[in-house]
Structure formats: C-alpha cells, structure tokens
C-alpha cells in the first residue's frame, strides 16, 4: 500500500544542485555526510532513496532548511524556464509544467545549458531587431550570468578578505579602515593615495597612475566610496595573482569578458576586506539585519551593505538569502543579484506594483512591502533610494538632479521574522501585493494593463563594470 509514510524520497537532482551550489565534489560531500562516494553517486542518479537520517545529517552539516529541497533554486529556476518556454517559438510544443519542474530539479546542468542557449538566442533576436550586428553575448551579460551561477558567493575571496582585514587591524589597531589601508599600500607596495579637486579629476572619480604609483581620488567621492576605492586598490595589489587565476578558471569566452570578470571579482574581494564575512554575518544576525547599524559598524554605504547581504552563503554561517535589484527613476534595471531563488524576469523589468518604484517619492526612507509572485512565492521586501556612485552632493541640487537610484532588497517571507524591519507585522496573515516579475508573459496580471514593463537599458562602456559588479564602486 502506497501511503505517505511508505513513499521513498528520490532527491538526486536537488542534492546534485545543492552540492554544485556549495562547490563540493561527490567525494567531499560523501565524506561530510558519512557515506561512501558510490552511495552518493547512486543517490544523485536516483538509484537510491534518501533516508531520514541522511536528511538530518544534511540539514545539520550544511545548515539547510529541508523544506527548500522541494523548491527550485539556482540560475535555471522553474520560473525562468517557464518564461523561456512561453516564447511563441515553443508555442506548438505546449511543454507541460510537470516536465519543466522535472527538468529543473532532475537535470539542473541541462536546464542551465538550455536557458543559456535561449538567452543567447533572445539577445541575438533583440539585436537583430535594433540593427546591431554582433551575435556574441556581451561581456556584461556573460559576467552577470556567471556571478549569478555562483549565487553571488565566492568563498575563496571571503577567506582572503578576512585574513587581510585581520592583518590591517593588527598593524594599526583602532584606526579607521581607510587609514589602515593607506598605510599598508604605502609600506608594502610604495603606493600613495591622493584626493584631488573635481577640476583636476574632471570626469574621473578614481584613477590609478602606474608610473608614479599613485591612486588619485576625486573629492566628489563620499567617505564610503573613498574607502571602497582604497580597498579595491589594496585587493588588487595584494592578491592580483589569485584574482587572475579565478578569472581564468571561469572560462570566459574572450579577453574583454575575462578582464571585466576580474574587475567584478576584485570588487567582491574589496567588499570582503571592508566587511569581513564572519564579523559582518554575526553583526547582521545580532542586529536583525539592520542596514543602518551595518553601515555605521563597517563604514560603508547603504548599497554596499545591501549588496554584501546577498553574498552570505557560507555553509557553516549562512545569512538570510537576499535578492537585490537596482533601478533608476525611469525603471531601467542596472543590477540584479540573488543568493536565494527570487524569480527575476531576465527578459523584462520589475513590476510597477512593487514599491521599489515609489521609493523615489520618499528619498532616503526604507519602505517595506510583502509581495507575491505568480508562482505563489511570497517575499518580504525593502526599498530605498541611494545616490548614484561618484555623484556626491557639492552644495547644489543641480549637480545630482535625476541621478538618484532605488535599491530593492528582499527575502522569502519565511525568513522575515529574522529582520528588524518586520517587527510588529502579522507575518502569519500579512497584507500581500500580487506582482508579476515577468509581466509580458502574464497578461492577466493587473500590472500588465497598467504599464509596459521597462527593459534593461543598453549599456555603454563606462557602465559595463557597474552593471556586473556586486558593489557600487568599480576599478577602471
């Protein structure tokens, strides 16, 4: 008799996806869980069921919520595959939902490959429609997809960042980070840092002079951006070889893409130096993920702290899995990152019913909202405006008119109780706003009748690194 208690759990595809997300081999995971590599191989091939004891060891070893094993996560999520198969190109196939779910769960690598091919096709189709000749995936698109495939988490860089942060604190205890970093650049690398007037820097906010070994910073940079600029240069000076190795190992299709990826990785390391993983994750948990207190504790901007929250995926010290989106006042999206499974619409914009867009009416104020996506997922979100990096206010509003951006940060509703921003809310019976992250495919959704979704704006060369970097300041 096939009762619920008699059914066997075959979770091969999901365990394989989890193992890949953690960057582990079959042998390494088998050792962690106390089983043989051959048994782990059988489980991943769905030739053996997963026992209750193994599930408990899995949850204890990797801090995994067992309920999430039944959810699709990662770059090839059910929502993204559904969006791709909704293209008129596949209309005659009528791919059923259960096949899409099975593909995402049991064959994650094949699903990723299919989604990558479809995106390349869609990008080429869009370029052909605008008269653009290039058929290759652009460097920003490739780097963005690569970073997301790693769930915006690079444990190697977190380790390097923690080690360097500890060294800085030992060399100059009690001093501000920028003072510590400048002193190390001077003593270890004979490199000086100078802040110059905007008349001298003109359009540059940061410039490195390799001949005189000087890092030149514009006076328009605020304290947090200036500290990040110094951290970027320190990261490059201390760990150029490791960054190059990581960029080359990613298998970028060409040299411009590899260089851009290295810039993104260097920014990630700079953030790991400014906000070392252990102290940052501990402070986040202790303060209920209060961004204001994280800013004050680590001397960073709201955007830098928010981005760092999307990277807390260390198996032994996981943070809340956040997603992040950045838009301008026209609704153009310039950043999308997620350590969780938010169903971003790769081929459209953010739903206008999400309060991310109304944040511009209350500059600097955090707005909360609980949203529901068409797949039934519920998410607790924050929205707040920030200044565009490198455009610090210089005493008159005209200098930054129209330059503000909005940051949307959120997590699954089940994690909201850990956030200070959710205190006082009835999370068991919340007020929910339905939205559609893929509005053009969800014509019955209310927002489809209200506004056409914005699209990712075309990128110019100066925007490349800004669009793919997990942090506001980039090298260049």
Coordinates of C-alpha atoms in Angstrom, one line a residue:
X1 CA 0.0 0.0 0.0
X2 CA 1.5 3.4 -1.1
X3 CA 0.9 5.6 1.9
X4 CA 2.7 8.9 2.6
X5 CA 5.0 7.1 5.1
X6 CA 5.8 4.4 2.6
X7 CA 6.9 6.6 -0.2
X8 CA 10.6 6.8 -0.9
X9 CA 12.4 10.1 -1.4
X10 CA 14.4 10.4 -4.6
X11 CA 16.1 13.8 -4.5
X12 CA 19.0 13.2 -6.8
X13 CA 18.7 16.3 -8.9
X14 CA 18.1 18.5 -5.9
X15 CA 21.1 17.1 -4.0
X16 CA 23.3 17.5 -7.1
X17 CA 22.2 21.1 -7.4
X18 CA 22.9 21.8 -3.7
X19 CA 26.3 20.1 -4.0
X20 CA 27.1 22.2 -7.0
X21 CA 26.0 25.4 -5.3
X22 CA 28.3 24.6 -2.4
X23 CA 31.2 24.0 -4.7
X24 CA 31.7 20.4 -3.5
X25 CA 32.7 17.2 -5.2
X26 CA 30.7 14.0 -4.7
X27 CA 33.6 12.6 -2.6
X28 CA 33.8 15.7 -0.4
X29 CA 30.0 15.7 0.2
X30 CA 30.0 12.0 0.9
X31 CA 32.8 12.5 3.5
X32 CA 30.9 15.3 5.2
X33 CA 27.7 13.2 5.4
X34 CA 29.5 10.0 6.5
X35 CA 28.5 7.9 3.4
X36 CA 30.5 6.3 0.7
X37 CA 31.1 8.1 -2.7
X38 CA 29.5 5.3 -4.6
X39 CA 26.3 5.6 -2.4
X40 CA 26.3 9.4 -3.0
X41 CA 26.6 8.7 -6.7
X42 CA 23.6 6.3 -6.6
X43 CA 21.6 8.9 -4.7
X44 CA 22.3 11.6 -7.3
X45 CA 21.3 9.3 -10.1
X46 CA 18.0 8.5 -8.3
X47 CA 19.1 4.8 -7.9
X48 CA 18.8 5.0 -4.1
X49 CA 16.3 6.9 -2.0
X50 CA 17.4 9.5 0.6
X51 CA 16.9 8.2 4.2
X52 CA 15.6 10.3 7.0
X53 CA 19.0 10.0 8.8
X54 CA 20.8 11.3 5.8
X55 CA 18.4 14.3 5.5
X56 CA 19.0 15.2 9.1
X57 CA 22.8 15.0 8.6
X58 CA 22.4 17.1 5.5
X59 CA 20.5 19.8 7.5
X60 CA 23.0 19.8 10.3
X61 CA 26.1 19.8 8.2
X62 CA 25.2 22.5 5.7
X63 CA 22.5 24.4 7.6
X64 CA 19.9 23.6 5.0
X65 CA 16.2 24.1 5.5
X66 CA 14.8 20.7 4.4
X67 CA 11.7 22.4 3.1
X68 CA 13.8 24.2 0.5
X69 CA 14.9 20.9 -1.1
X70 CA 11.5 20.7 -2.7
X71 CA 11.9 24.2 -4.2
X72 CA 13.7 25.0 -7.4
X73 CA 16.6 27.4 -7.0
X74 CA 19.6 28.5 -8.9
X75 CA 20.1 30.0 -12.3
X76 CA 17.7 27.6 -14.1
X77 CA 14.6 28.0 -11.8
X78 CA 11.2 26.8 -12.7
X79 CA 10.0 30.4 -13.2
X80 CA 12.8 31.2 -15.6
X81 CA 12.3 28.0 -17.6
X82 CA 8.5 28.7 -17.7
X83 CA 9.2 32.2 -19.0
X84 CA 11.5 30.8 -21.7
X85 CA 9.1 28.1 -22.8
X86 CA 6.3 30.8 -23.0
X87 CA 8.1 32.3 -26.0
X88 CA 6.0 31.9 -29.2
X89 CA 8.9 30.0 -30.6
X90 CA 7.8 27.0 -28.5
X91 CA 4.0 27.6 -28.7
X92 CA 3.3 24.4 -30.7
X93 CA 5.1 22.2 -28.2
X94 CA 2.9 23.2 -25.2
X95 CA 5.5 22.0 -22.7
X96 CA 3.6 21.0 -19.6
X97 CA 4.6 22.4 -16.2
X98 CA 5.5 19.0 -14.7
X99 CA 8.1 18.5 -17.4
X100 CA 9.6 21.9 -16.7
X101 CA 9.7 21.1 -13.0
X102 CA 11.3 17.7 -13.7
X103 CA 13.9 19.3 -16.0
X104 CA 14.9 22.0 -13.4
X105 CA 15.0 19.5 -10.5
X106 CA 16.5 16.3 -12.0
X107 CA 18.7 17.8 -14.8
X108 CA 20.0 21.1 -13.4
X109 CA 23.0 21.3 -15.7
X110 CA 21.0 20.6 -18.8
X111 CA 18.4 23.1 -17.7
X112 CA 21.1 25.7 -17.2
X113 CA 22.5 24.9 -20.7
X114 CA 19.1 25.2 -22.3
X115 CA 18.4 28.5 -20.6
X116 CA 21.8 29.9 -21.6
X117 CA 21.1 28.9 -25.2
X118 CA 17.7 30.6 -25.1
X119 CA 19.1 33.8 -23.7
X120 CA 21.8 33.9 -26.3
X121 CA 19.1 33.4 -29.0
X122 CA 16.8 36.1 -27.4
X123 CA 19.7 38.6 -27.2
X124 CA 20.6 38.0 -30.8
X125 CA 17.0 38.4 -31.8
X126 CA 16.8 41.7 -29.9
X127 CA 20.0 42.9 -31.5
X128 CA 18.8 42.0 -35.0
X129 CA 15.6 43.9 -34.2
X130 CA 17.6 47.1 -33.4
X131 CA 20.1 46.7 -36.3
X132 CA 23.0 45.6 -34.1
X133 CA 25.4 43.3 -35.9
X134 CA 27.2 41.4 -33.2
X135 CA 25.9 37.9 -32.5
X136 CA 28.0 37.2 -29.4
X137 CA 26.9 37.6 -25.8
X138 CA 28.1 40.9 -24.4
X139 CA 30.8 40.9 -21.7
X140 CA 28.4 42.4 -19.1
X141 CA 25.7 39.7 -19.8
X142 CA 28.2 36.9 -19.6
X143 CA 29.8 38.1 -16.3
X144 CA 26.3 38.8 -14.8
X145 CA 25.2 35.3 -15.6
X146 CA 28.5 33.8 -14.2
X147 CA 28.2 35.7 -11.0
X148 CA 24.6 34.6 -10.6
X149 CA 25.5 31.0 -11.4
X150 CA 27.8 31.2 -8.3
X151 CA 24.9 32.6 -6.3
X152 CA 26.9 35.7 -5.8
X153 CA 29.2 33.8 -3.4
X154 CA 32.9 33.4 -3.7
X155 CA 34.3 31.6 -0.6
X156 CA 37.9 32.0 -1.7
X157 CA 37.6 35.7 -1.8
X158 CA 35.8 35.8 1.6
X159 CA 38.7 33.9 3.1
X160 CA 41.3 36.3 1.6
X161 CA 39.3 39.3 2.8
X162 CA 39.0 38.1 6.4
X163 CA 42.8 37.4 6.5
X164 CA 43.7 40.8 5.1
X165 CA 41.2 42.6 7.4
X166 CA 42.8 40.9 10.4
X167 CA 46.3 41.9 9.3
X168 CA 45.2 45.5 8.9
X169 CA 43.7 45.6 12.4
X170 CA 46.9 44.1 13.9
X171 CA 49.1 46.6 12.1
X172 CA 47.1 49.7 13.1
X173 CA 44.7 48.8 15.9
X174 CA 41.8 51.2 16.5
X175 CA 42.5 53.2 13.3
X176 CA 39.7 53.7 10.7
X177 CA 39.9 51.3 7.8
X178 CA 41.0 53.9 5.2
X179 CA 43.9 54.9 7.4
X180 CA 44.9 51.3 7.9
X181 CA 44.7 50.5 4.1
X182 CA 46.5 53.6 3.0
X183 CA 49.4 52.8 5.4
X184 CA 49.7 49.2 4.1
X185 CA 49.6 50.4 0.5
X186 CA 52.5 52.8 1.3
X187 CA 54.6 50.4 3.4
X188 CA 54.0 47.2 1.4
X189 CA 53.6 48.5 -2.1
X190 CA 55.1 52.0 -2.1
X191 CA 51.8 53.3 -3.4
X192 CA 50.3 56.6 -2.3
X193 CA 46.7 57.8 -2.2
X194 CA 45.7 61.4 -3.0
X195 CA 42.4 63.2 -3.1
X196 CA 42.2 65.8 -5.8
X197 CA 39.6 68.6 -6.7
X198 CA 37.0 67.8 -9.3
X199 CA 38.6 70.4 -11.6
X200 CA 41.7 68.2 -11.8
X201 CA 39.9 64.8 -12.0
X202 CA 37.3 66.1 -14.4
X203 CA 35.1 63.1 -15.3
X204 CA 37.2 60.6 -13.3
X205 CA 36.2 59.5 -9.8
X206 CA 39.2 57.2 -9.4
X207 CA 42.4 56.9 -11.4
X208 CA 45.5 54.8 -10.9
X209 CA 48.8 56.2 -12.1
X210 CA 51.1 53.1 -12.5
X211 CA 54.2 55.2 -13.4
X212 CA 54.1 57.3 -10.2
X213 CA 52.3 54.5 -8.2
X214 CA 49.6 56.9 -7.1
X215 CA 45.9 56.3 -6.6
X216 CA 44.0 59.5 -7.4
X217 CA 40.5 60.0 -6.0
X218 CA 38.0 62.7 -6.7
X219 CA 36.7 64.9 -3.9
X220 CA 33.2 64.0 -5.1
X221 CA 33.5 60.6 -3.6
X222 CA 31.9 60.3 -0.2
X223 CA 33.7 58.5 2.7
X224 CA 32.3 55.1 2.0
X225 CA 33.1 55.3 -1.7
X226 CA 36.6 56.6 -1.0
X227 CA 37.2 53.7 1.4
X228 CA 35.9 51.2 -1.2
X229 CA 38.3 52.7 -3.8
X230 CA 41.2 52.2 -1.4
X231 CA 40.1 48.7 -0.6
X232 CA 39.8 47.9 -4.3
X233 CA 43.4 49.0 -4.9
X234 CA 44.6 47.1 -1.9
X235 CA 42.8 43.9 -3.1
X236 CA 44.5 44.2 -6.5
X237 CA 47.9 45.0 -5.0
X238 CA 47.8 42.1 -2.5
X239 CA 46.0 39.4 -4.5
X240 CA 46.4 40.1 -8.2
X241 CA 47.6 36.5 -8.9
X242 CA 44.7 34.9 -7.1
X243 CA 42.2 37.1 -8.9
X244 CA 43.7 36.4 -12.3
X245 CA 43.6 32.6 -11.6
X246 CA 39.9 32.8 -10.6
X247 CA 39.0 34.9 -13.6
X248 CA 40.8 32.5 -16.0
X249 CA 39.3 29.4 -14.4
X250 CA 35.8 30.8 -15.1
X251 CA 36.3 30.1 -18.9
X252 CA 35.3 33.5 -20.2
X253 CA 34.7 33.5 -24.0
X254 CA 37.2 36.3 -24.7
X255 CA 39.7 38.7 -23.2
X256 CA 37.4 41.7 -22.7
X257 CA 35.0 39.4 -20.8
X258 CA 37.8 38.0 -18.7
X259 CA 39.1 41.5 -17.8
X260 CA 35.6 42.6 -16.8
X261 CA 35.1 39.5 -14.7
X262 CA 38.4 40.2 -12.9
X263 CA 37.1 43.7 -12.1
X264 CA 34.0 42.2 -10.7
X265 CA 36.0 39.7 -8.6
X266 CA 38.3 42.5 -7.3
X267 CA 35.2 44.5 -6.2
X268 CA 34.0 41.4 -4.4
X269 CA 37.3 41.0 -2.6
X270 CA 37.3 44.7 -1.7
X271 CA 34.0 44.3 -0.1
X272 CA 35.2 41.2 1.8
X273 CA 38.1 43.3 3.2
X274 CA 35.8 46.1 4.2
X275 CA 33.1 43.8 5.5
X276 CA 34.8 40.6 6.6
X277 CA 32.4 37.6 6.4
X278 CA 32.4 36.4 10.0
X279 CA 32.0 39.8 11.7
X280 CA 29.6 41.1 9.1
X281 CA 27.4 38.0 9.2
X282 CA 27.5 37.9 13.1
X283 CA 26.6 41.6 13.3
X284 CA 23.8 41.2 10.7
X285 CA 22.2 38.4 12.8
X286 CA 22.6 40.3 16.1
X287 CA 21.0 43.5 14.8
X288 CA 18.2 41.8 12.8
X289 CA 19.8 42.8 9.5
X290 CA 19.6 46.5 10.4
X291 CA 21.3 48.2 7.4
X292 CA 21.8 51.4 9.3
X293 CA 23.8 49.7 12.0
X294 CA 25.7 47.7 9.5
X295 CA 26.6 50.9 7.7
X296 CA 27.8 52.5 11.0
X297 CA 29.7 49.5 12.1
X298 CA 31.7 48.9 8.9
X299 CA 31.8 52.4 7.5
X300 CA 30.0 51.5 4.3
X301 CA 27.1 52.9 2.2
X302 CA 23.6 51.5 2.3
X303 CA 24.1 50.0 -1.2
X304 CA 27.4 48.4 -0.2
X305 CA 25.9 46.8 2.9
X306 CA 22.8 45.7 1.0
X307 CA 25.0 44.0 -1.7
X308 CA 27.1 42.3 1.0
X309 CA 23.9 40.7 2.4
X310 CA 23.3 38.9 -0.9
X311 CA 26.6 37.1 -0.5
X312 CA 26.2 35.4 2.9
X313 CA 26.1 31.7 1.7
X314 CA 28.9 30.2 3.7
X315 CA 27.6 26.7 4.6
X316 CA 28.6 26.9 8.3
X317 CA 27.4 30.5 8.7
X318 CA 24.6 31.3 6.3
X319 CA 22.7 34.6 6.4
X320 CA 19.2 35.3 5.2
X321 CA 19.2 34.6 1.4
X322 CA 18.5 38.0 -0.1
X323 CA 17.9 39.2 -3.6
X324 CA 18.7 42.7 -4.8
X325 CA 17.6 44.9 -7.7
X326 CA 18.7 48.4 -8.6
X327 CA 16.6 50.7 -10.8
X328 CA 16.7 54.4 -11.9
X329 CA 13.7 56.7 -12.0
X330 CA 12.7 55.5 -15.5
X331 CA 12.6 51.9 -14.3
X332 CA 15.7 50.8 -16.1
X333 CA 17.4 47.9 -14.2
X334 CA 21.2 48.1 -13.7
X335 CA 21.7 45.3 -11.2
X336 CA 20.1 42.0 -10.3
X337 CA 21.7 39.7 -7.7
X338 CA 20.3 36.9 -5.6
X339 CA 21.6 34.4 -3.1
X340 CA 18.1 33.0 -2.9
X341 CA 15.6 31.9 -5.5
X342 CA 13.7 35.1 -6.4
X343 CA 12.2 34.7 -9.9
X344 CA 13.8 37.6 -11.7
X345 CA 12.4 38.3 -15.2
X346 CA 15.5 38.1 -17.3
X347 CA 13.7 39.5 -20.4
X348 CA 11.6 42.2 -18.8
X349 CA 11.5 44.8 -16.0
X350 CA 10.3 45.0 -12.4
X351 CA 6.5 45.1 -11.9
X352 CA 5.2 48.6 -11.4
X353 CA 3.1 47.5 -8.4
X354 CA 6.3 46.8 -6.4
X355 CA 7.0 49.8 -4.1
X356 CA 10.6 49.9 -5.4
X357 CA 9.3 52.4 -7.9
X358 CA 7.5 54.6 -5.4
X359 CA 10.7 54.9 -3.2
X360 CA 11.6 57.9 -5.3
X361 CA 8.7 59.8 -3.7
X362 CA 10.3 59.4 -0.2
X363 CA 14.0 59.7 -0.7
X364 CA 16.2 58.0 1.9
X365 CA 13.3 56.3 3.7
X366 CA 13.0 52.5 3.9
X367 CA 9.7 51.2 2.6
X368 CA 8.6 47.7 3.4
X369 CA 6.1 45.5 1.4
X370 CA 5.2 41.9 1.2
X371 CA 4.7 40.8 -2.4
X372 CA 3.5 37.6 -4.1
X373 CA 4.9 36.4 -7.5
X374 CA 2.7 34.4 -10.0
X375 CA 4.3 31.2 -8.9
X376 CA 2.8 31.7 -5.4
X377 CA 6.0 32.7 -3.7
X378 CA 5.8 35.4 -1.0
X379 CA 8.6 37.8 -0.3
X380 CA 9.4 40.4 2.3
X381 CA 11.0 43.4 0.6
X382 CA 12.7 46.7 1.4
X383 CA 13.1 49.7 -1.0
X384 CA 15.1 52.8 -0.5
X385 CA 16.8 55.5 -2.7
X386 CA 20.5 56.0 -2.9
X387 CA 22.7 58.4 -4.7
X388 CA 24.4 57.3 -7.9
X389 CA 28.1 56.4 -7.1
X390 CA 30.5 59.2 -7.8
X391 CA 27.9 61.9 -7.7
X392 CA 28.2 63.2 -4.2
X393 CA 26.3 66.4 -3.5
X394 CA 28.5 69.5 -3.8
X395 CA 26.2 72.1 -2.3
X396 CA 23.7 72.5 -5.0
X397 CA 20.9 70.1 -6.2
X398 CA 21.6 70.6 -9.9
X399 CA 24.7 68.5 -9.6
X400 CA 22.8 65.4 -8.8
X401 CA 19.4 66.2 -10.3
X402 CA 17.9 63.0 -11.7
X403 CA 20.8 60.9 -10.5
X404 CA 19.1 59.0 -7.7
X405 CA 18.7 55.2 -7.9
X406 CA 16.5 52.9 -5.9
X407 CA 17.6 49.6 -4.2
X408 CA 15.1 46.8 -3.8
X409 CA 16.2 44.1 -1.2
X410 CA 14.1 41.2 -0.2
X411 CA 13.9 37.6 1.0
X412 CA 11.4 34.8 1.2
X413 CA 8.6 35.6 3.7
X414 CA 9.6 32.6 5.9
X415 CA 12.9 34.5 6.8
X416 CA 11.2 37.8 7.6
X417 CA 10.9 37.1 11.3
X418 CA 14.7 37.5 11.5
X419 CA 14.6 41.1 10.2
X420 CA 14.1 44.1 12.4
X421 CA 12.1 45.7 9.6
X422 CA 9.3 43.1 10.0
X423 CA 8.8 43.6 13.7
X424 CA 5.2 44.4 14.6
X425 CA 3.8 42.9 11.4
X426 CA 1.4 39.9 11.3
X427 CA 3.5 37.6 9.2
X428 CA 1.1 34.7 9.6
X429 CA -1.7 36.7 7.9
X430 CA 0.1 39.5 6.1
X431 CA -1.2 42.1 3.7
X432 CA 0.1 40.9 0.3
X433 CA 0.5 42.7 -3.0
X434 CA 0.5 40.4 -6.1
X435 CA 3.1 41.4 -8.6
X436 CA 4.4 39.9 -11.9
X437 CA 8.2 39.8 -12.4
X438 CA 7.5 38.6 -16.0
X439 CA 4.7 41.0 -16.9
X440 CA 4.8 40.5 -20.6
X441 CA 4.1 36.8 -20.2
X442 CA 1.4 37.3 -17.6
X443 CA -1.2 39.3 -19.5
X444 CA -3.9 38.5 -17.0
X445 CA -1.9 40.1 -14.2
X446 CA -3.3 43.6 -13.2
X447 CA 0.0 45.3 -13.8
X448 CA 0.0 44.2 -17.4
X449 CA -2.8 46.6 -18.1
X450 CA -1.3 49.5 -16.1
X451 CA 2.2 49.9 -17.6
X452 CA 4.5 48.3 -20.1
X453 CA 7.5 46.8 -18.2
X454 CA 10.8 48.7 -18.6
X455 CA 13.7 46.8 -20.1
X456 CA 17.3 46.6 -19.2
X457 CA 18.8 49.7 -20.6
X458 CA 21.6 49.5 -23.3
X459 CA 25.0 49.6 -21.7
X460 CA 27.7 51.9 -22.7
X461 CA 31.4 51.1 -22.0
X462 CA 31.6 53.2 -18.7
X463 CA 28.6 51.2 -17.4
X464 CA 30.0 47.7 -18.0
X465 CA 31.7 47.1 -14.7
X466 CA 29.0 49.0 -12.8
X467 CA 26.3 46.7 -14.2
X468 CA 28.0 43.4 -13.3
X469 CA 29.9 44.4 -10.1
X470 CA 28.2 43.4 -6.9
X471 CA 29.2 46.8 -5.4
X472 CA 28.8 50.4 -6.3
X473 CA 32.5 51.3 -6.8
X474 CA 34.5 49.7 -9.5
X475 CA 38.0 50.0 -10.7
X476 CA 38.8 51.4 -14.1

